[in-house]
Amino acid sequence: MPMYEYRCTACNHEFELRQKFSDPPAKECPKCAGAVEKLISSASFALKGGGWYDQGYSGPGKEKAPSCPATGGGGCAGCPSAA
Ligand SMILES: [Zn+2]
């Protein structure tokens, strides 16, 4: 589920919400019920590159065999060149 960041335009309170794509965006500040604006955060919404997102998501990098942490190359059960 993607994480969205919002900031209240009244009290500047910043908060994050995990929402489905189908959920309507937040409109009210949970603190003061003021109007909020959505922030674009590259940190919590990293679609490419490293980070936790790669753990459970099939991305372009998943096609390649991961380098084995034990041998630095191949050799573990997950490596195609395991000997
Ligand atoms: Zn507020």
Coordinates of N, CA and C and ligand atoms in Angstrom, one line a residue:
M1 N 0.8 -1.2 0.0 CA 0.0 0.0 0.0 C 0.9 1.2 0.0
P2 N 0.6 2.2 -0.9 CA 1.5 3.4 -0.9 C 1.3 4.3 0.3
M3 N 2.3 5.0 0.6 CA 2.2 5.9 1.8 C 2.2 7.3 1.2
Y4 N 1.2 8.1 1.8 CA 1.1 9.5 1.3 C 1.4 10.4 2.5
E5 N 2.1 11.5 2.2 CA 2.4 12.5 3.2 C 1.5 13.7 2.9
Y6 N 1.0 14.2 4.1 CA 0.2 15.4 4.0 C 0.8 16.5 5.0
R7 N 0.4 17.7 4.6 CA 0.8 18.8 5.6 C -0.4 19.7 5.7
C8 N -0.7 20.0 6.9 CA -1.8 20.9 7.2 C -1.5 22.3 6.8
T9 N -2.3 23.0 6.1 CA -2.0 24.4 5.7 C -2.4 25.3 6.8
A10 N -3.1 24.9 7.9 CA -3.4 25.7 9.0 C -2.4 25.7 10.1
C11 N -2.0 24.5 10.5 CA -1.1 24.4 11.7 C 0.3 23.8 11.3
N12 N 0.4 23.5 10.0 CA 1.7 22.9 9.5 C 2.0 21.5 10.1
H13 N 1.0 20.9 10.6 CA 1.2 19.5 11.1 C 1.4 18.6 9.9
E14 N 2.5 17.8 10.0 CA 2.7 16.8 8.9 C 2.4 15.4 9.4
F15 N 1.8 14.6 8.5 CA 1.4 13.3 8.9 C 1.4 12.4 7.6
E16 N 1.5 11.1 7.9 CA 1.5 10.1 6.8 C 0.3 9.2 6.8
L17 N -0.2 8.9 5.7 CA -1.3 7.9 5.6 C -1.0 6.8 4.6
R18 N -1.3 5.6 5.0 CA -1.2 4.5 4.1 C -2.6 4.4 3.5
Q19 N -2.7 4.5 2.2 CA -4.0 4.4 1.5 C -3.9 3.6 0.3
K20 N -5.0 3.0 0.0 CA -5.2 2.3 -1.3 C -5.3 3.4 -2.4
F21 N -5.0 2.9 -3.6 CA -5.1 3.9 -4.7 C -6.5 4.3 -4.9
S22 N -7.4 3.5 -4.5 CA -8.8 3.8 -4.6 C -9.4 4.7 -3.5
D23 N -8.6 4.9 -2.5 CA -9.1 5.7 -1.4 C -9.1 7.2 -1.7
P24 N -10.0 7.9 -1.3 CA -10.0 9.4 -1.5 C -8.8 10.0 -0.7
P25 N -8.2 11.0 -1.2 CA -7.1 11.7 -0.4 C -7.7 12.4 0.8
A26 N -6.8 12.5 1.8 CA -7.2 13.1 3.1 C -7.5 14.6 2.8
K27 N -8.4 15.1 3.5 CA -8.8 16.5 3.3 C -8.6 17.3 4.6
E28 N -8.6 16.6 5.7 CA -8.6 17.3 7.0 C -7.4 16.9 7.8
C29 N -6.9 17.9 8.5 CA -5.8 17.7 9.5 C -6.4 16.9 10.7
P30 N -5.7 15.8 11.1 CA -6.2 15.1 12.3 C -6.2 15.9 13.6
K31 N -5.4 16.9 13.6 CA -5.2 17.7 14.8 C -6.2 18.9 14.9
C32 N -6.3 19.6 13.8 CA -7.1 20.8 13.9 C -8.2 20.8 12.8
A33 N -8.3 19.8 12.0 CA -9.4 19.7 11.0 C -9.2 20.8 9.9
G34 N -8.0 21.3 9.8 CA -7.8 22.3 8.8 C -7.5 21.6 7.5
A35 N -7.5 22.4 6.4 CA -7.2 21.8 5.1 C -5.8 21.3 5.0
V36 N -5.6 20.2 4.3 CA -4.3 19.7 4.1 C -3.9 19.6 2.6
E37 N -2.6 19.6 2.4 CA -2.1 19.4 1.0 C -1.2 18.2 1.0
K38 N -1.3 17.5 -0.1 CA -0.5 16.3 -0.3 C 1.0 16.7 -0.6
L39 N 1.9 16.0 0.0 CA 3.3 16.2 -0.3 C 3.8 15.1 -1.1
I40 N 4.7 15.4 -2.0 CA 5.4 14.4 -2.8 C 6.7 14.0 -2.1
S41 N 6.7 12.8 -1.6 CA 7.9 12.4 -0.9 C 8.6 11.3 -1.7
S42 N 9.8 11.5 -2.1 CA 10.6 10.5 -2.8 C 11.1 9.5 -1.8
A43 N 11.2 9.9 -0.5 CA 11.8 9.0 0.4 C 10.9 7.8 0.8
S44 N 9.6 8.1 0.9 CA 8.7 7.1 1.3 C 7.9 6.5 0.1
F45 N 8.2 7.0 -1.0 CA 7.5 6.5 -2.2 C 8.5 6.2 -3.3
A46 N 9.6 5.4 -2.9 CA 10.6 5.1 -3.9 C 10.1 3.9 -4.7
L47 N 9.9 4.2 -6.0 CA 9.4 3.1 -6.9 C 10.6 2.4 -7.6
K48 N 11.7 3.1 -7.7 CA 12.9 2.5 -8.3 C 14.1 2.6 -7.4
G49 N 15.1 1.9 -7.7 CA 16.2 1.9 -6.8 C 16.1 1.0 -5.7
G50 N 17.0 1.1 -4.7 CA 17.0 0.1 -3.6 C 16.0 0.4 -2.6
G51 N 16.2 -0.1 -1.4 CA 15.3 0.1 -0.3 C 14.4 -1.0 -0.1
W52 N 13.5 -0.9 0.9 CA 12.6 -2.0 1.3 C 11.7 -2.3 0.1
Y53 N 11.5 -1.4 -0.8 CA 10.5 -1.7 -1.9 C 10.9 -2.9 -2.7
D54 N 12.2 -3.1 -2.8 CA 12.7 -4.2 -3.6 C 12.4 -5.6 -2.9
Q55 N 12.2 -5.6 -1.7 CA 12.1 -6.9 -0.9 C 11.0 -7.7 -1.4
G56 N 9.8 -7.1 -1.6 CA 8.6 -8.0 -1.9 C 8.0 -7.6 -3.3
Y57 N 8.8 -6.8 -4.0 CA 8.2 -6.4 -5.3 C 9.0 -6.9 -6.4
S58 N 8.4 -7.4 -7.4 CA 9.2 -7.8 -8.6 C 9.4 -6.6 -9.5
G59 N 10.7 -6.3 -9.6 CA 11.0 -5.1 -10.4 C 12.0 -5.6 -11.5
P60 N 12.6 -4.6 -12.2 CA 13.5 -5.0 -13.3 C 14.7 -5.7 -12.7
G61 N 15.1 -5.4 -11.5 CA 16.3 -6.0 -10.9 C 16.1 -7.5 -10.6
K62 N 14.9 -7.9 -10.5 CA 14.6 -9.3 -10.0 C 15.0 -10.4 -11.0
E63 N 15.2 -10.0 -12.3 CA 15.5 -10.9 -13.3 C 16.9 -11.4 -13.1
K64 N 17.8 -10.6 -12.7 CA 19.2 -11.0 -12.5 C 19.3 -11.8 -11.2
A65 N 20.2 -12.7 -11.1 CA 20.5 -13.4 -9.9 C 21.1 -12.5 -8.9
P66 N 20.6 -12.5 -7.7 CA 21.2 -11.7 -6.7 C 22.6 -12.2 -6.3
S67 N 23.5 -11.3 -6.0 CA 24.8 -11.7 -5.7 C 24.8 -12.3 -4.3
C68 N 25.4 -13.5 -4.2 CA 25.3 -14.2 -2.9 C 26.1 -13.5 -1.8
P69 N 25.6 -13.2 -0.7 CA 26.3 -12.5 0.4 C 27.4 -13.4 0.9
A70 N 27.4 -14.7 0.8 CA 28.4 -15.6 1.3 C 29.6 -15.6 0.4
T71 N 29.4 -15.7 -0.9 CA 30.6 -15.8 -1.8 C 30.9 -14.6 -2.6
G72 N 29.9 -13.7 -2.6 CA 30.1 -12.4 -3.3 C 29.8 -12.7 -4.8
G73 N 29.5 -13.9 -5.2 CA 29.1 -14.2 -6.6 C 28.0 -15.2 -6.6
G74 N 28.3 -16.4 -6.9 CA 27.3 -17.5 -6.9 C 27.7 -18.5 -5.8
G75 N 26.7 -19.4 -5.5 CA 27.1 -20.4 -4.5 C 26.1 -20.8 -3.6
C76 N 25.1 -19.9 -3.2 CA 24.1 -20.2 -2.3 C 23.0 -20.9 -3.1
A77 N 22.0 -21.4 -2.3 CA 20.9 -22.2 -2.9 C 20.1 -21.4 -3.9
G78 N 20.1 -20.0 -3.7 CA 19.3 -19.2 -4.6 C 20.1 -18.9 -5.9
C79 N 21.4 -19.2 -5.9 CA 22.2 -18.8 -7.1 C 22.1 -19.9 -8.2
P80 N 21.9 -19.5 -9.4 CA 21.8 -20.6 -10.5 C 23.1 -21.3 -10.7
S81 N 24.2 -20.7 -10.3 CA 25.5 -21.3 -10.5 C 26.0 -22.0 -9.3
A82 N 25.1 -22.4 -8.4 CA 25.4 -23.1 -7.2 C 26.2 -24.4 -7.5
A83 N 27.3 -24.6 -6.8 CA 28.1 -25.8 -7.1 C 27.9 -26.8 -5.9
Ligands
ZN1 ZN -3.8 21.3 11.4

